[in-house]
mmCIF file of C-alpha atoms and ligand atoms in Angstrom:
data_model
loop_
_atom_site.group_PDB
_atom_site.id
_atom_site.type_symbol
_atom_site.label_atom_id
_atom_site.label_comp_id
_atom_site.label_asym_id
_atom_site.label_seq_id
_atom_site.Cartn_x
_atom_site.Cartn_y
_atom_site.Cartn_z
ATOM 1 C CA MET H 6 20.704 1.801 2.687
ATOM 2 C CA THR H 7 24.588 1.269 4.320
ATOM 3 C CA ILE H 8 26.664 -0.436 1.918
ATOM 4 C CA PRO H 9 29.573 -2.089 3.649
ATOM 5 C CA SER H 10 32.457 -3.439 1.668
ATOM 6 C CA PRO H 11 32.179 -5.538 -1.030
ATOM 7 C CA PHE H 12 34.063 -7.880 0.043
ATOM 8 C CA ALA H 13 32.909 -7.804 3.798
ATOM 9 C CA ALA H 14 31.768 -11.531 4.833
ATOM 10 C CA PRO H 15 28.072 -11.836 5.418
ATOM 11 C CA ASP H 16 27.977 -10.747 9.351
ATOM 12 C CA SER H 17 28.178 -13.679 11.362
ATOM 13 C CA SER H 18 26.619 -11.955 14.314
ATOM 14 C CA ARG H 19 23.623 -12.005 12.653
ATOM 15 C CA VAL H 20 20.745 -14.739 12.855
ATOM 16 C CA PRO H 21 21.672 -16.792 9.517
ATOM 17 C CA CYS H 22 18.808 -16.455 7.230
ATOM 18 C CA ILE H 23 18.634 -16.988 3.157
ATOM 19 C CA GLY H 24 18.690 -13.440 1.501
ATOM 20 C CA VAL H 25 15.989 -13.216 -0.819
ATOM 21 C CA PHE H 26 15.598 -10.683 -3.883
ATOM 22 C CA ASP H 27 13.526 -9.586 -6.515
ATOM 23 C CA SER H 28 12.545 -5.598 -8.189
ATOM 24 C CA GLY H 29 9.304 -5.883 -6.454
ATOM 25 C CA VAL H 30 6.360 -8.286 -5.560
ATOM 26 C CA GLY H 31 7.292 -11.077 -7.916
ATOM 27 C CA GLY H 32 9.551 -12.502 -5.658
ATOM 28 C CA LEU H 33 6.873 -13.151 -3.376
ATOM 29 C CA THR H 34 5.865 -16.472 -5.752
ATOM 30 C CA VAL H 35 9.479 -18.018 -4.729
ATOM 31 C CA MET H 36 8.882 -17.080 -1.019
ATOM 32 C CA ARG H 37 5.734 -18.891 -0.679
ATOM 33 C CA ALA H 38 7.751 -21.914 -2.485
ATOM 34 C CA LEU H 39 11.127 -21.628 0.418
ATOM 35 C CA ARG H 40 8.533 -21.222 3.177
ATOM 36 C CA GLU H 41 7.398 -24.108 2.139
ATOM 37 C CA GLN H 42 10.481 -26.620 1.710
ATOM 38 C CA LEU H 43 11.946 -24.697 5.001
ATOM 39 C CA PRO H 44 10.139 -23.697 7.417
ATOM 40 C CA ASP H 45 12.824 -23.492 9.845
ATOM 41 C CA VAL H 46 14.688 -21.116 8.200
ATOM 42 C CA PRO H 47 14.740 -17.424 8.457
ATOM 43 C CA LEU H 48 14.031 -15.536 5.108
ATOM 44 C CA HIS H 49 14.815 -11.928 4.375
ATOM 45 C CA TYR H 50 13.512 -10.695 1.376
ATOM 46 C CA LEU H 51 14.473 -7.309 -0.176
ATOM 47 C CA ALA H 52 11.973 -6.094 -3.437
ATOM 48 C CA ASP H 53 13.905 -3.217 -5.017
ATOM 49 C CA THR H 54 10.664 -1.438 -5.462
ATOM 50 C CA ALA H 55 12.024 2.392 -6.047
ATOM 51 C CA HIS H 56 14.106 0.339 -9.216
ATOM 52 C CA ALA H 57 11.230 -1.584 -10.703
ATOM 53 C CA PRO H 58 10.890 -2.786 -13.177
ATOM 54 C CA TYR H 59 14.372 -4.352 -13.803
ATOM 55 C CA GLY H 60 13.269 -5.209 -17.515
ATOM 56 C CA ASP H 61 13.066 -2.368 -19.295
ATOM 57 C CA ARG H 62 16.286 -1.338 -17.625
ATOM 58 C CA SER H 63 20.264 -2.172 -19.410
ATOM 59 C CA SER H 64 22.413 -5.237 -18.656
ATOM 60 C CA ASP H 65 24.696 -2.896 -16.182
ATOM 61 C CA TYR H 66 22.043 -0.988 -14.393
ATOM 62 C CA ILE H 67 20.534 -4.622 -13.366
ATOM 63 C CA VAL H 68 23.860 -6.063 -12.465
ATOM 64 C CA GLU H 69 24.775 -2.426 -10.621
ATOM 65 C CA ARG H 70 20.963 -2.786 -8.386
ATOM 66 C CA SER H 71 21.642 -6.579 -7.727
ATOM 67 C CA VAL H 72 24.988 -6.407 -6.242
ATOM 68 C CA LYS H 73 24.047 -3.346 -3.963
ATOM 69 C CA VAL H 74 21.013 -5.282 -3.179
ATOM 70 C CA ALA H 75 23.178 -8.430 -2.473
ATOM 71 C CA GLU H 76 25.689 -6.327 -0.182
ATOM 72 C CA HIS H 77 22.318 -5.598 1.961
ATOM 73 C CA LEU H 78 21.370 -9.286 2.023
ATOM 74 C CA ARG H 79 24.950 -10.304 3.311
ATOM 75 C CA ALA H 80 25.033 -7.668 6.149
ATOM 76 C CA VAL H 81 21.676 -8.823 7.690
ATOM 77 C CA GLY H 82 23.476 -12.120 7.886
ATOM 78 C CA ALA H 83 22.174 -14.100 4.653
ATOM 79 C CA ARG H 84 24.743 -17.236 4.301
ATOM 80 C CA MET H 85 23.098 -17.388 0.760
ATOM 81 C CA ALA H 86 21.113 -15.766 -1.891
ATOM 82 C CA VAL H 87 18.147 -16.600 -3.998
ATOM 83 C CA VAL H 88 17.466 -14.297 -6.990
ATOM 84 C CA ALA H 89 14.008 -14.274 -7.163
ATOM 85 C CA CYS H 90 13.754 -12.893 -10.265
ATOM 86 C CA ASN H 91 14.867 -14.141 -13.875
ATOM 87 C CA THR H 92 15.906 -10.643 -15.090
ATOM 88 C CA ALA H 93 18.108 -10.336 -12.357
ATOM 89 C CA THR H 94 18.952 -14.223 -12.683
ATOM 90 C CA ALA H 95 20.006 -13.405 -16.508
ATOM 91 C CA HIS H 96 22.050 -9.997 -15.936
ATOM 92 C CA ALA H 97 23.602 -10.898 -12.473
ATOM 93 C CA VAL H 98 23.883 -13.815 -11.244
ATOM 94 C CA LEU H 99 27.565 -14.911 -13.002
ATOM 95 C CA ALA H 100 28.618 -11.024 -11.530
ATOM 96 C CA MET H 101 27.647 -12.434 -7.720
ATOM 97 C CA ARG H 102 29.242 -15.670 -8.065
ATOM 98 C CA GLU H 103 32.604 -13.413 -9.088
ATOM 99 C CA ARG H 104 32.385 -11.119 -6.572
ATOM 100 C CA TRP H 105 31.278 -13.362 -3.806
ATOM 101 C CA PRO H 106 32.875 -17.238 -4.760
ATOM 102 C CA GLU H 107 32.019 -18.825 -1.730
ATOM 103 C CA TRP H 108 28.481 -17.264 -1.105
ATOM 104 C CA PRO H 109 25.851 -19.628 -2.900
ATOM 105 C CA VAL H 110 23.683 -17.859 -5.361
ATOM 106 C CA VAL H 111 20.668 -19.678 -6.557
ATOM 107 C CA GLY H 112 19.006 -18.218 -9.447
ATOM 108 C CA ILE H 113 15.501 -18.747 -11.153
ATOM 109 C CA GLU H 114 15.515 -19.003 -15.084
ATOM 110 C CA PRO H 115 12.436 -19.809 -17.647
ATOM 111 C CA GLY H 116 12.047 -23.674 -17.579
ATOM 112 C CA VAL H 117 12.727 -24.488 -21.646
ATOM 113 C CA LYS H 118 13.676 -27.885 -20.227
ATOM 114 C CA PRO H 119 10.737 -28.598 -18.469
ATOM 115 C CA ALA H 120 8.379 -26.900 -21.110
ATOM 116 C CA VAL H 121 10.165 -28.798 -24.058
ATOM 117 C CA ALA H 122 9.307 -32.248 -22.059
ATOM 118 C CA ALA H 123 5.784 -30.852 -21.637
ATOM 119 C CA THR H 124 4.607 -29.990 -25.147
ATOM 120 C CA ARG H 125 2.705 -32.516 -27.101
ATOM 121 C CA ASN H 126 2.308 -30.350 -30.492
ATOM 122 C CA GLY H 127 6.148 -29.055 -30.315
ATOM 123 C CA ARG H 128 4.783 -25.214 -29.740
ATOM 124 C CA ILE H 129 5.937 -23.501 -26.846
ATOM 125 C CA GLY H 130 5.096 -19.757 -25.294
ATOM 126 C CA VAL H 131 7.669 -17.887 -23.305
ATOM 127 C CA MET H 132 6.873 -14.618 -21.413
ATOM 128 C CA ALA H 133 9.209 -12.698 -19.879
ATOM 129 C CA THR H 134 11.163 -9.539 -19.648
ATOM 130 C CA THR H 135 11.972 -7.407 -22.585
ATOM 131 C CA ALA H 136 15.402 -7.488 -20.835
ATOM 132 C CA THR H 137 15.155 -11.538 -19.858
ATOM 133 C CA ILE H 138 14.562 -11.819 -23.411
ATOM 134 C CA ALA H 139 16.959 -10.293 -25.045
ATOM 135 C CA SER H 140 20.040 -11.719 -22.939
ATOM 136 C CA ARG H 141 23.143 -13.969 -23.909
ATOM 137 C CA ARG H 142 21.753 -16.411 -21.070
ATOM 138 C CA TYR H 143 18.088 -17.166 -22.371
ATOM 139 C CA GLU H 144 19.862 -17.531 -26.081
ATOM 140 C CA GLN H 145 21.563 -20.475 -24.743
ATOM 141 C CA LEU H 146 19.171 -21.982 -22.844
ATOM 142 C CA VAL H 147 17.256 -21.956 -26.296
ATOM 143 C CA ALA H 148 19.988 -22.840 -28.029
ATOM 144 C CA ALA H 149 20.440 -25.919 -25.656
ATOM 145 C CA HIS H 150 16.802 -27.145 -24.895
ATOM 146 C CA ALA H 151 14.515 -25.684 -27.945
ATOM 147 C CA ALA H 152 16.768 -26.805 -30.664
ATOM 148 C CA GLU H 153 13.796 -29.251 -31.697
ATOM 149 C CA VAL H 154 10.642 -27.231 -31.289
ATOM 150 C CA THR H 155 8.850 -23.875 -32.651
ATOM 151 C CA LEU H 156 9.062 -21.358 -29.421
ATOM 152 C CA ILE H 157 7.729 -17.944 -29.558
ATOM 153 C CA SER H 158 9.260 -15.516 -26.840
ATOM 154 C CA GLN H 159 6.680 -13.080 -25.654
ATOM 155 C CA PRO H 160 8.550 -9.808 -24.474
ATOM 156 C CA CYS H 161 5.680 -8.647 -21.720
ATOM 157 C CA PRO H 162 6.532 -4.785 -21.165
ATOM 158 C CA GLY H 163 4.008 -3.246 -18.784
ATOM 159 C CA LEU H 164 2.536 -6.029 -16.704
ATOM 160 C CA VAL H 165 5.349 -5.693 -14.295
ATOM 161 C CA THR H 166 4.496 -2.390 -13.517
ATOM 162 C CA LEU H 167 0.914 -3.126 -13.382
ATOM 163 C CA ILE H 168 0.927 -5.822 -11.275
ATOM 164 C CA GLU H 169 3.568 -3.702 -8.875
ATOM 165 C CA ARG H 170 0.397 -1.298 -8.363
ATOM 166 C CA GLY H 171 -1.431 -3.962 -7.223
ATOM 167 C CA ASP H 172 -5.124 -4.297 -8.673
ATOM 168 C CA LEU H 173 -4.510 -7.579 -10.524
ATOM 169 C CA ARG H 174 -7.862 -7.576 -12.007
ATOM 170 C CA SER H 175 -8.118 -4.559 -13.409
ATOM 171 C CA PRO H 176 -8.899 -3.715 -17.174
ATOM 172 C CA GLU H 177 -5.689 -2.123 -18.105
ATOM 173 C CA LEU H 178 -3.963 -5.420 -17.435
ATOM 174 C CA ASP H 179 -6.467 -7.649 -18.842
ATOM 175 C CA ALA H 180 -6.553 -5.879 -22.296
ATOM 176 C CA LEU H 181 -2.131 -6.208 -22.092
ATOM 177 C CA ILE H 182 -2.909 -10.187 -21.142
ATOM 178 C CA GLN H 183 -5.006 -10.148 -24.088
ATOM 179 C CA ARG H 184 -2.358 -8.141 -26.550
ATOM 180 C CA PHE H 185 0.452 -10.733 -25.171
ATOM 181 C CA CYS H 186 -1.270 -13.798 -25.145
ATOM 182 C CA ALA H 187 -3.036 -13.554 -29.104
ATOM 183 C CA PRO H 188 0.703 -14.202 -30.527
ATOM 184 C CA MET H 189 0.721 -17.149 -28.713
ATOM 185 C CA ARG H 190 -2.612 -18.446 -29.120
ATOM 186 C CA GLU H 191 -2.409 -17.785 -33.230
ATOM 187 C CA ALA H 192 0.696 -19.798 -33.278
ATOM 188 C CA LEU H 193 -0.998 -22.503 -31.507
ATOM 189 C CA VAL H 194 1.271 -23.232 -28.724
ATOM 190 C CA ASP H 195 0.095 -25.396 -26.188
ATOM 191 C CA THR H 196 2.780 -24.933 -23.298
ATOM 192 C CA VAL H 197 3.594 -21.457 -21.936
ATOM 193 C CA LEU H 198 6.372 -20.685 -19.803
ATOM 194 C CA LEU H 199 5.643 -17.828 -17.058
ATOM 195 C CA GLY H 200 9.360 -16.453 -16.994
ATOM 196 C CA CYS H 201 9.126 -13.969 -15.090
ATOM 197 C CA THR H 202 8.264 -14.398 -10.838
ATOM 198 C CA HIS H 203 5.285 -11.578 -11.411
ATOM 199 C CA TYR H 204 3.473 -13.784 -13.663
ATOM 200 C CA PRO H 205 2.238 -16.337 -11.183
ATOM 201 C CA LEU H 206 0.131 -13.710 -9.255
ATOM 202 C CA ILE H 207 -1.847 -13.440 -12.399
ATOM 203 C CA ARG H 208 -2.003 -16.499 -13.941
ATOM 204 C CA ASP H 209 -5.633 -17.098 -13.677
ATOM 205 C CA ARG H 210 -6.011 -13.906 -15.890
ATOM 206 C CA ILE H 211 -3.166 -15.150 -18.423
ATOM 207 C CA GLN H 212 -5.058 -18.827 -18.384
ATOM 208 C CA ALA H 213 -8.432 -16.929 -19.550
ATOM 209 C CA ALA H 214 -6.605 -15.569 -22.011
ATOM 210 C CA LEU H 215 -4.666 -18.976 -23.605
ATOM 211 C CA GLY H 216 -7.777 -21.040 -23.171
ATOM 212 C CA ASP H 217 -8.285 -23.892 -20.721
ATOM 213 C CA GLY H 218 -5.962 -26.191 -23.624
ATOM 214 C CA VAL H 219 -2.642 -24.538 -23.185
ATOM 215 C CA ARG H 220 -0.512 -25.690 -19.830
ATOM 216 C CA LEU H 221 1.366 -22.686 -18.001
ATOM 217 C CA LEU H 222 4.446 -23.881 -16.702
ATOM 218 C CA ASP H 223 6.206 -21.880 -13.794
ATOM 219 C CA ILE H 224 9.675 -23.428 -11.940
ATOM 220 C CA GLU H 225 9.505 -21.478 -8.415
ATOM 221 C CA ASP H 226 8.763 -24.608 -6.374
ATOM 222 C CA ALA H 227 12.420 -26.595 -8.445
ATOM 223 C CA VAL H 228 14.237 -23.171 -7.166
ATOM 224 C CA ALA H 229 13.141 -23.896 -3.860
ATOM 225 C CA ARG H 230 13.857 -27.333 -3.595
ATOM 226 C CA GLN H 231 17.016 -26.419 -5.296
ATOM 227 C CA ALA H 232 17.786 -23.634 -2.233
ATOM 228 C CA LYS H 233 17.008 -26.129 0.313
ATOM 229 C CA ARG H 234 19.582 -28.634 -1.458
ATOM 230 C CA VAL H 235 22.127 -25.662 -1.331
ATOM 231 C CA TRP H 236 21.137 -24.540 2.372
ATOM 232 C CA GLU H 237 21.466 -28.326 3.865
ATOM 233 C CA THR H 238 25.015 -27.991 2.821
ATOM 234 C CA LEU H 239 25.942 -25.313 4.705
ATOM 235 C CA GLY H 240 25.730 -27.365 7.841
ATOM 236 C CA ILE H 241 23.418 -24.223 10.302
ATOM 237 C CA ALA H 242 21.712 -25.258 12.920
ATOM 238 C CA PRO H 243 18.108 -24.985 12.901
ATOM 239 C CA VAL H 244 16.360 -22.152 14.746
ATOM 240 C CA HIS H 245 13.871 -21.798 17.084
ATOM 241 C CA ASP H 246 12.298 -18.382 15.417
ATOM 242 C CA ALA H 247 12.508 -18.853 11.860
ATOM 243 C CA GLY H 248 10.749 -15.493 11.250
ATOM 244 C CA ILE H 249 10.325 -13.559 7.739
ATOM 245 C CA VAL H 250 11.262 -10.181 7.110
ATOM 246 C CA LEU H 251 9.940 -8.042 3.954
ATOM 247 C CA GLU H 252 11.937 -5.147 3.379
ATOM 248 C CA SER H 253 10.927 -2.692 0.201
ATOM 249 C CA THR H 254 13.141 0.504 -1.492
ATOM 250 C CA GLY H 255 9.940 1.952 -1.876
ATOM 251 C CA ASP H 256 6.326 1.486 -0.982
ATOM 252 C CA PRO H 257 6.444 -1.253 1.222
ATOM 253 C CA ALA H 258 2.135 -1.287 1.542
ATOM 254 C CA PRO H 259 1.473 -3.920 -1.227
ATOM 255 C CA LEU H 260 4.524 -5.990 -0.522
ATOM 256 C CA GLN H 261 2.679 -6.711 2.715
ATOM 257 C CA HIS H 262 -0.995 -6.464 1.212
ATOM 258 C CA LEU H 263 0.374 -8.929 -1.258
ATOM 259 C CA ALA H 264 2.407 -11.444 1.461
ATOM 260 C CA ARG H 265 -1.238 -11.308 3.909
ATOM 261 C CA GLU H 266 -3.588 -11.739 0.996
ATOM 262 C CA ALA H 267 -2.151 -13.962 -1.654
ATOM 263 C CA LEU H 268 0.297 -16.245 0.882
ATOM 264 C CA GLY H 269 -1.897 -15.964 3.813
ATOM 265 C CA TRP H 270 0.965 -14.582 6.161
ATOM 266 C CA ARG H 271 -1.591 -12.320 8.302
ATOM 267 C CA ASP H 272 0.451 -10.820 10.812
ATOM 268 C CA VAL H 273 3.778 -10.119 8.305
ATOM 269 C CA VAL H 274 4.908 -6.001 8.319
ATOM 270 C CA ALA H 275 6.890 -4.918 5.379
ATOM 271 C CA THR H 276 9.383 -1.714 6.169
ATOM 272 C CA ARG H 277 10.600 0.537 3.852
ATOM 273 C CA ILE H 278 14.190 0.936 3.318
ATOM 274 C CA PRO H 279 16.822 3.432 2.034
ATOM 275 C CA ALA H 280 16.814 2.896 -1.964
HETATM 276 N N1 DGL U 327 10.231 -10.858 -11.088
HETATM 277 C C1 DGL U 327 11.083 -10.018 -12.261
HETATM 278 C C2 DGL U 327 11.482 -11.089 -13.361
HETATM 279 O O1 DGL U 327 11.413 -12.570 -12.625
HETATM 280 C C3 DGL U 327 10.325 -9.063 -12.950
HETATM 281 C C4 DGL U 327 11.520 -8.215 -13.849
HETATM 282 C C5 DGL U 327 11.094 -6.838 -13.855
HETATM 283 O O2 DGL U 327 11.170 -5.797 -12.573
HETATM 284 O O3 DGL U 327 10.519 -5.998 -14.760
HETATM 285 O O4 DGL U 327 11.989 -10.934 -14.129
#
């Protein structure tokens, strides 16, 4: 990846787009929602596959990768960013906003507030990466919104790695889901937050493990609506060819496969860029 000066403005010779990133394929769940909200805006997605999962990394590492990826997105013409990763949002969104105060950055965080509004028995589960649950931002989110409820924060190490392999129905994946769902079942939660953008890709497996009585919540659609509001403040003229670019710092095949199969973007091509 060619890294331009960190203080260079987004390349204005390029078609203006929204730059979106995640550690891997998970951010496609946000891309789906963005496409629905913003059909006329070019979207440029980077999966930092060579460095996934972020959820088992240190905070410094997540900040370093997020800044590098964001520099690439700025260089390809992104006028704003959507961090389609709860883990990168928890650790790096402030660093990104500090570095580029004029560049809007929309992040994604576990929807603790909507979950508190949705629960009927006051018992909520949160599935997220180890790094998200260990973050200061998550601690603050819980302190601000969940003081009155019982909250089971369930780190799910290993789930992202298995999802990245592409087999969303493997027995290995089911076994891990069962393990992580057991404590939440025992705690009789009635609402579970999918606090990692990879998890909606295995929503049906998680629902089966928790049972039909448990409501699963994610906030991808709310993030896309927020991104739309921000994009509209930029005053950028619509373009005729609002394409989708998919890139990966690792093997692009799983990204392309999922985009075609799960999102129905039949002609989309994912390419590899240097890590
Ligand atoms: N999709 C990322 C998230 O929302 C996964 C992070 C990881 O790579 O562990 O947290």
